[in-house]
Amino acid sequence: MTILVLNAGSSSLKYQLFAFKADGTHEVLSKGGVERIGLAGSFVAHKGRGGAEIRIDGDIAGHTDALKKVFAALCDKDCGVISGVGDISAFGHRILHGGEDFSSSVILTEENLEKCAKNIDLGPLHMPANLACVEACKKLKSDIPNVGVFDTAFHSTMSKTAYMYAVPYSYYTDYKIRRYGFHGTSHRYVSGQAADYLKKAGCKTSRIVTCHLGNGSSVAAVKDGKAADTSMGLTPLEGLVMGTRSGDIDPAVIEFISRKTGESISEILTVLNKKSGVLGISGVSSDFRDISAAAAAGNERAELALSVFAYHVKKYIGSYAAVLNGLDAVVFTGGVGENSADMRARITKDLDGIGIRLDEAANKSIARGVLSEISKAGEAVRILVIPTDEELVIAKETYELVGGCA
Ligand code: ADP
């Protein structure tokens, strides 16, 4: 069974083609991305058979055009891996917001697509692109099933106590204002891997804090496989300090800045989403490698950005230890969580009071791409580094929903 996983942004489309065998094992046949959809200079960067890289330039007006170009690459005469759209068994889509309608992945029937359309205003930047991509797939070949995997779904087990904002109740009933959480596929995947690891290690309980640290970052508290809390809210702006997002701030800042600068609410929200976080503090970059290099060279604001970032992750770990009534594991994943030994060390420093102590040598020498334990032997809480794979989770969900092998 061949499954094309699609992750559509407003001007981009990332894809991965998976082949599943009858025994459930899989292989990635090809992957790539379309950039600058609807803008000047659009192109497809594609990795085909044998890792061959090709680039297709040309006007790409929308997601239908983008998908046609993706298929041109997938069927390329030299490095193609399929002969046509008919070789695809199902499309698996990353959908940002499931609202309160979707607590698990679904086949995107007309009825489900109507429900998705009602949630567009909960994710106005991503949802139109996600749904345009589904429409493009349907247009291309209407009898191939489309599966929606929602970023919010894993967090749907949060209790009302955890997800309610303390605002007038009518905001919730009239406008669905509440905390939803994101990065759900990643939190689910790595918490599942961690739970298996703990079980094998003889641990009787499964209280896990997963730290997905990348450009966008979030933390989740997971008990016995179910999300109890997470740091992102109605939108991905809430929670941790991120690459360019502020994370938690006093909302009064918005009116205060508006009075000072004359900027509108929407302009200030753009600043909070795109010009804040470690970029805003450091003034150097949103990329942790650039900031680390600047900090090492003595840039004080870069150093401050790293320490503020680490401090916020640490605070969430502590508060989720309280939510879960103790911890069995802390998991690091995402580009920063998987690759930055320095950031893992900063976050876990002085946490031995709650049973978290890093093995410094193990932290610095982990193998890439596999689960690694980096806690000091004998400590109550395991510290794990687990590579996430959101595309694989989407492919597996799709595989299961469309009925396994075909
Ligand atoms: P996204 O949220 O866009 O999926 P990723 O999870 O890919 O982001 O993470 C991207 C971040 O990971 C970038 O800020 C990058 O600097 C950081 N990163 C990748 N490798 C390293 C490394 N070796 N050391 C520090 N940061 C790293």
Coordinates of C-alpha atoms and ligand atoms in Angstrom, one line a residue:
M1 CA 0.0 0.0 0.0
T2 CA 1.4 3.4 -1.1
I3 CA 0.5 6.4 1.1
L4 CA 1.3 10.0 0.3
V5 CA 1.5 12.1 3.4
L6 CA 0.9 15.8 2.9
N7 CA 1.5 18.7 5.2
A8 CA 0.2 21.9 3.6
G9 CA 1.1 25.4 4.7
S10 CA -0.3 28.6 3.2
S11 CA 2.6 28.9 0.7
S12 CA 4.3 25.5 1.1
L13 CA 3.6 21.8 0.8
K14 CA 5.7 19.1 2.4
Y15 CA 5.3 15.5 1.3
Q16 CA 6.5 12.0 2.0
L17 CA 5.6 8.8 0.1
F18 CA 5.5 5.6 2.1
A19 CA 5.2 2.0 1.0
F20 CA 3.6 -0.3 3.5
K21 CA 4.1 -4.1 3.2
A22 CA 1.5 -6.6 4.2
D23 CA 3.4 -7.3 7.5
G24 CA 3.0 -3.6 8.4
T25 CA 6.6 -2.7 7.9
H26 CA 7.3 0.4 5.8
E27 CA 9.8 2.2 3.6
V28 CA 10.0 5.9 2.6
L29 CA 10.1 5.9 -1.2
S30 CA 10.5 9.7 -1.7
K31 CA 10.1 13.0 0.0
G32 CA 10.2 16.7 -0.7
G33 CA 8.6 20.1 -0.5
V34 CA 7.0 22.8 -2.7
E35 CA 8.0 26.3 -1.7
R36 CA 6.5 29.7 -2.5
I37 CA 3.1 28.5 -3.7
G38 CA 1.3 31.5 -5.1
L39 CA 4.4 33.7 -5.0
A40 CA 7.1 34.5 -7.5
G41 CA 9.9 32.0 -7.7
S42 CA 8.0 28.8 -6.7
F43 CA 9.7 25.5 -7.0
V44 CA 9.7 21.8 -5.9
A45 CA 12.7 20.4 -4.1
H46 CA 12.4 16.6 -4.4
K47 CA 14.4 13.5 -3.3
G48 CA 13.6 10.6 -5.6
R49 CA 14.8 7.1 -6.2
G50 CA 18.3 6.4 -4.8
G51 CA 18.3 9.8 -3.0
A52 CA 18.6 11.7 -6.3
E53 CA 17.7 15.3 -5.8
I54 CA 15.7 17.3 -8.4
R55 CA 14.3 20.8 -8.5
I56 CA 11.4 21.8 -10.6
D57 CA 10.9 25.6 -11.1
G58 CA 7.9 27.3 -12.5
D59 CA 4.7 29.1 -11.6
I60 CA 2.7 27.3 -8.9
A61 CA -0.5 29.2 -8.4
G62 CA -2.2 27.1 -5.7
H63 CA -2.3 23.7 -4.1
T64 CA -3.8 22.0 -7.1
D65 CA -0.8 23.2 -9.2
A66 CA 1.6 22.2 -6.4
L67 CA 0.2 18.7 -6.3
K68 CA 0.5 18.3 -10.1
K69 CA 4.2 19.3 -9.8
V70 CA 4.7 16.8 -6.9
F71 CA 3.3 14.0 -9.1
A72 CA 5.6 15.2 -12.0
A73 CA 8.5 14.6 -9.6
L74 CA 7.2 11.3 -8.2
C75 CA 6.7 10.0 -11.7
D76 CA 10.0 11.5 -13.1
K77 CA 11.4 9.3 -15.9
D78 CA 14.9 9.1 -14.3
C79 CA 14.3 9.1 -10.5
G80 CA 10.5 8.5 -10.3
V81 CA 9.1 5.9 -7.8
I82 CA 5.6 5.5 -9.1
S83 CA 4.0 5.5 -12.6
G84 CA 1.0 7.7 -11.8
V85 CA -1.6 9.0 -9.3
G86 CA -3.4 5.6 -9.7
D87 CA -0.5 4.0 -7.8
I88 CA -1.5 5.9 -4.6
S89 CA -3.7 4.0 -2.2
A90 CA -4.5 6.9 0.2
F91 CA -3.6 10.5 1.0
G92 CA -2.8 11.3 4.7
H93 CA -3.2 15.0 5.6
R94 CA -1.9 16.9 8.6
I95 CA -4.8 19.1 9.7
L96 CA -4.0 21.7 12.2
H97 CA -7.2 22.1 14.1
G98 CA -9.8 19.5 15.0
G99 CA -11.6 21.8 17.4
E100 CA -13.9 19.8 19.7
D101 CA -15.1 17.7 16.7
F102 CA -12.2 15.3 16.3
S103 CA -10.5 13.3 19.0
S104 CA -8.8 10.9 16.5
S105 CA -7.9 10.7 12.9
V106 CA -10.8 10.2 10.4
I107 CA -11.5 9.5 6.7
L108 CA -12.3 12.9 5.3
T109 CA -15.8 12.3 4.1
E110 CA -18.0 15.2 2.9
E111 CA -19.6 15.3 6.4
N112 CA -16.2 15.4 8.1
L113 CA -14.9 18.1 5.7
E114 CA -17.9 20.2 6.5
K115 CA -17.0 20.0 10.2
C116 CA -13.4 20.9 9.4
A117 CA -14.6 23.9 7.5
K118 CA -16.4 25.1 10.6
N119 CA -13.1 25.1 12.5
I120 CA -11.3 27.3 10.0
D121 CA -11.6 30.4 12.2
L122 CA -9.8 28.4 15.0
G123 CA -6.7 28.1 12.7
P124 CA -7.1 30.8 10.1
L125 CA -3.5 30.7 8.9
H126 CA -3.2 26.9 8.4
M127 CA -6.7 25.5 8.0
P128 CA -7.5 27.0 4.5
A129 CA -4.3 25.5 3.1
N130 CA -4.9 22.1 4.8
L131 CA -8.4 21.9 3.3
A132 CA -7.3 23.3 -0.1
C133 CA -4.8 20.5 -0.3
V134 CA -7.6 17.9 0.4
E135 CA -9.7 19.4 -2.3
A136 CA -6.7 19.3 -4.7
C137 CA -6.3 15.6 -4.0
K138 CA -10.0 14.9 -4.6
K139 CA -9.8 16.8 -7.9
L140 CA -6.7 14.8 -9.0
K141 CA -8.5 11.5 -8.4
S142 CA -11.7 11.4 -6.5
D143 CA -11.7 7.7 -5.6
I144 CA -8.5 7.8 -3.4
P145 CA -9.4 8.1 0.3
N146 CA -8.2 11.2 2.2
V147 CA -7.4 10.8 5.9
G148 CA -7.2 13.7 8.3
V149 CA -4.7 13.5 11.2
F150 CA -5.3 16.4 13.6
D151 CA -2.6 18.3 15.5
T152 CA -5.0 18.8 18.3
A153 CA -6.5 15.3 18.6
F154 CA -4.1 13.7 21.1
H155 CA -4.8 16.5 23.6
S156 CA -8.6 15.9 23.5
T157 CA -8.3 13.8 26.7
M158 CA -7.4 16.9 28.7
S159 CA -9.9 17.5 31.5
K160 CA -12.1 20.5 31.4
T161 CA -10.2 21.8 34.4
A162 CA -7.0 21.7 32.3
Y163 CA -8.5 23.2 29.1
M164 CA -10.7 26.0 30.4
Y165 CA -9.5 29.6 30.4
A166 CA -10.8 31.7 33.3
V167 CA -12.8 34.0 31.1
P168 CA -16.6 34.5 30.9
Y169 CA -18.1 31.0 30.3
S170 CA -20.0 32.3 27.2
Y171 CA -16.6 32.7 25.4
Y172 CA -16.4 28.9 25.5
T173 CA -20.0 28.2 24.7
D174 CA -20.4 30.9 22.0
Y175 CA -17.0 30.9 20.4
K176 CA -15.2 27.7 21.5
I177 CA -12.5 29.6 23.3
R178 CA -10.5 27.0 25.3
R179 CA -7.1 25.4 25.2
Y180 CA -6.7 22.8 22.5
G181 CA -2.9 22.1 22.2
F182 CA -0.8 21.2 19.1
H183 CA 2.1 19.0 18.1
G184 CA -0.3 16.1 19.1
T185 CA 1.1 13.6 16.6
S186 CA 4.6 14.1 18.0
H187 CA 3.6 14.0 21.7
R188 CA 1.6 10.9 21.1
Y189 CA 4.4 9.2 19.2
V190 CA 7.3 9.9 21.6
S191 CA 5.2 9.3 24.7
G192 CA 4.2 5.9 23.3
Q193 CA 7.8 5.0 22.7
A194 CA 8.7 6.2 26.2
A195 CA 5.9 4.2 27.8
D196 CA 7.1 1.0 26.0
Y197 CA 10.6 1.8 27.3
L198 CA 9.5 2.3 30.9
K199 CA 7.4 -0.9 30.8
K200 CA 10.4 -2.9 29.6
A201 CA 12.5 -1.3 32.4
G202 CA 9.9 -2.6 34.9
C203 CA 8.3 0.7 35.8
K204 CA 4.8 0.3 37.1
T205 CA 3.5 3.8 36.4
S206 CA 3.7 5.9 33.2
R207 CA 3.9 9.6 34.0
I208 CA 5.7 11.3 31.2
V209 CA 6.5 14.9 30.3
T210 CA 7.2 15.2 26.6
C211 CA 9.2 18.3 25.4
H212 CA 8.9 18.9 21.7
L213 CA 11.5 21.6 21.2
G214 CA 12.0 23.0 17.7
N215 CA 11.1 26.2 15.9
G216 CA 7.7 25.7 17.4
S217 CA 7.9 24.2 20.9
S218 CA 5.4 22.6 23.3
V219 CA 5.4 20.4 26.4
A220 CA 2.8 17.8 27.3
A221 CA 1.9 15.9 30.4
V222 CA 0.9 12.3 29.6
K223 CA -0.4 9.7 32.1
D224 CA -1.0 6.1 31.0
G225 CA -1.0 7.1 27.3
K226 CA -3.4 10.0 27.7
A227 CA -2.6 13.7 27.5
A228 CA -3.4 15.4 30.8
D229 CA -2.2 18.9 29.9
T230 CA -0.1 20.7 27.3
S231 CA 1.4 24.1 26.9
M232 CA -0.1 25.4 23.7
G233 CA -3.6 26.8 23.9
L234 CA -6.3 28.1 21.5
T235 CA -3.5 28.7 19.1
P236 CA 0.2 27.7 19.1
L237 CA 1.1 31.1 20.5
E238 CA 0.6 30.1 24.2
G239 CA 3.2 28.2 26.3
L240 CA 6.9 28.0 25.8
V241 CA 9.2 30.7 24.4
M242 CA 9.8 29.5 20.8
G243 CA 11.9 30.4 17.8
T244 CA 9.8 33.5 16.9
R245 CA 6.7 33.1 19.2
S246 CA 6.6 34.8 22.6
G247 CA 4.8 32.0 24.4
D248 CA 3.0 33.0 27.6
I249 CA 2.8 36.8 28.2
D250 CA 0.5 39.1 30.0
P251 CA -2.3 40.0 27.5
A252 CA -2.2 43.5 28.7
V253 CA 1.1 43.9 26.8
I254 CA -1.0 44.1 23.6
E255 CA -3.0 47.2 24.6
F256 CA 0.1 48.8 26.2
I257 CA 2.2 48.5 23.0
S258 CA -0.7 49.6 20.8
R259 CA -1.0 52.8 22.8
K260 CA 2.8 53.4 22.5
T261 CA 3.3 52.6 18.9
G262 CA -0.2 52.9 17.3
E263 CA 0.0 49.3 15.9
S264 CA -3.2 47.4 15.6
I265 CA -4.0 44.2 17.5
S266 CA -3.4 42.2 14.4
E267 CA 0.0 43.8 13.8
I268 CA 1.1 43.2 17.4
L269 CA -0.1 39.6 17.1
T270 CA 2.1 39.2 14.1
V271 CA 5.0 40.5 16.1
L272 CA 4.2 38.0 18.9
N273 CA 4.1 35.2 16.4
K274 CA 6.9 36.1 14.0
K275 CA 9.3 38.5 15.7
S276 CA 9.4 37.4 19.3
G277 CA 10.7 34.3 21.1
V278 CA 14.5 33.7 21.0
L279 CA 14.7 35.8 17.9
G280 CA 13.1 38.8 19.7
I281 CA 15.3 38.5 22.7
S282 CA 18.6 37.7 20.9
G283 CA 18.1 39.9 17.9
V284 CA 20.4 37.3 16.2
S285 CA 18.2 34.6 14.7
S286 CA 15.3 32.2 15.4
D287 CA 17.7 29.3 14.7
F288 CA 19.1 27.8 17.8
R289 CA 22.4 27.0 16.1
D290 CA 23.0 30.6 15.2
I291 CA 22.0 31.8 18.7
S292 CA 24.3 29.2 20.4
A293 CA 27.2 30.3 18.2
A294 CA 26.6 33.9 19.0
A295 CA 26.3 33.1 22.7
A296 CA 29.6 31.2 22.6
A297 CA 31.2 34.2 21.0
G298 CA 30.1 36.4 23.9
N299 CA 26.8 37.9 22.7
E300 CA 24.9 38.5 25.9
R301 CA 21.4 38.8 24.4
A302 CA 22.0 35.4 22.7
E303 CA 23.0 33.9 26.0
L304 CA 19.9 35.5 27.6
A305 CA 17.6 34.1 24.9
L306 CA 18.9 30.6 25.6
S307 CA 18.6 30.9 29.3
V308 CA 15.0 32.3 29.1
F309 CA 14.0 29.5 26.8
A310 CA 15.5 26.8 29.1
Y311 CA 13.9 28.4 32.2
H312 CA 10.4 28.3 30.7
V313 CA 10.8 24.6 29.7
K314 CA 12.0 23.9 33.2
K315 CA 9.0 25.6 34.8
Y316 CA 6.6 23.6 32.7
I317 CA 8.4 20.3 33.6
G318 CA 8.0 21.3 37.3
S319 CA 4.4 22.2 36.9
Y320 CA 3.6 19.0 35.0
A321 CA 5.3 16.9 37.7
A322 CA 2.6 18.4 40.0
V323 CA -0.1 17.7 37.5
L324 CA 1.0 14.1 37.2
N325 CA 1.7 13.6 40.9
G326 CA 5.3 12.6 40.1
L327 CA 7.3 11.8 37.1
D328 CA 8.7 8.6 35.5
A329 CA 10.3 10.1 32.4
V330 CA 11.1 13.4 30.7
V331 CA 11.4 13.1 26.9
F332 CA 13.2 15.5 24.6
T333 CA 12.3 15.6 20.9
G334 CA 12.2 18.0 18.0
G335 CA 15.2 19.7 16.3
V336 CA 16.5 21.3 19.5
G337 CA 15.4 18.5 21.9
E338 CA 17.1 15.8 19.8
N339 CA 20.2 17.7 18.7
S340 CA 21.2 20.2 21.4
A341 CA 23.0 18.6 24.3
D342 CA 23.7 22.1 25.6
M343 CA 19.9 22.9 25.8
R344 CA 19.1 19.6 27.4
A345 CA 21.8 20.3 30.0
R346 CA 20.5 23.8 30.7
I347 CA 16.9 22.6 31.1
T348 CA 17.7 19.7 33.5
K349 CA 20.2 21.7 35.6
D350 CA 19.3 21.8 39.3
L351 CA 16.3 19.5 39.0
D352 CA 17.7 16.7 41.1
G353 CA 15.4 17.9 43.9
I354 CA 12.6 16.3 41.9
G355 CA 14.6 13.2 40.8
I356 CA 15.9 14.6 37.4
R357 CA 19.6 14.3 37.0
L358 CA 21.5 14.2 33.7
D359 CA 24.4 11.9 32.9
E360 CA 26.6 14.5 31.3
A361 CA 28.7 12.1 29.3
A362 CA 25.7 10.2 28.0
N363 CA 24.0 13.5 27.1
K364 CA 26.9 14.5 24.9
S365 CA 27.4 11.2 23.1
I366 CA 24.0 9.9 22.1
A367 CA 23.6 8.1 18.7
R368 CA 21.4 10.0 16.2
G369 CA 18.0 8.7 15.2
V370 CA 17.4 6.2 18.1
L371 CA 15.9 6.3 21.6
S372 CA 18.6 7.2 24.1
E373 CA 18.6 7.3 27.9
I374 CA 20.6 10.2 29.3
S375 CA 19.7 10.1 33.0
K376 CA 22.1 9.2 35.8
A377 CA 21.7 5.6 36.7
G378 CA 19.4 5.0 39.8
E379 CA 17.6 8.4 39.5
A380 CA 13.8 8.3 39.9
V381 CA 13.1 10.0 36.6
R382 CA 14.4 8.7 33.2
I383 CA 15.6 11.4 30.8
L384 CA 15.1 10.2 27.3
V385 CA 15.9 11.6 23.8
I386 CA 13.4 10.2 21.2
P387 CA 13.5 11.2 17.6
T388 CA 10.0 12.2 16.5
D389 CA 8.5 11.3 13.2
E390 CA 5.2 13.1 12.6
E391 CA 5.0 12.0 8.9
L392 CA 5.3 8.3 9.9
V393 CA 2.5 8.7 12.5
I394 CA 0.3 10.2 9.8
A395 CA 1.1 7.4 7.4
K396 CA 0.4 4.7 10.0
E397 CA -2.9 6.3 11.0
T398 CA -3.8 6.5 7.3
Y399 CA -2.8 2.9 6.7
E400 CA -4.9 1.7 9.6
L401 CA -8.0 3.8 8.7
V402 CA -8.1 2.7 5.1
G403 CA -7.9 -0.9 6.1
G404 CA -4.3 -2.1 6.0
C405 CA -2.8 -3.8 3.0
A406 CA -4.2 -3.3 -0.5
Ligands
ADP1 P1 10.1 22.9 13.3 O1 9.4 23.3 14.5 O2 10.2 23.9 12.2 O3 9.7 21.5 12.8 P2 12.5 21.5 14.0 O4 12.0 20.6 15.0 O5 13.1 21.0 12.7 O6 11.6 22.7 13.7 O7 13.7 22.3 14.8 C1 14.4 23.3 14.2 C2 15.4 23.9 15.2 O8 16.3 22.9 15.7 C3 16.2 25.0 14.6 O9 16.2 26.2 15.5 C4 17.6 24.5 14.7 O10 18.6 25.4 15.0 C5 17.5 23.5 15.8 N1 18.7 22.5 15.7 C6 18.9 21.6 14.8 N2 20.1 21.0 15.0 C7 20.6 21.6 16.1 C8 21.8 21.4 16.8 N3 22.7 20.5 16.5 N4 22.0 22.2 17.9 C9 21.1 23.1 18.3 N5 20.0 23.3 17.6 C10 19.7 22.6 16.6

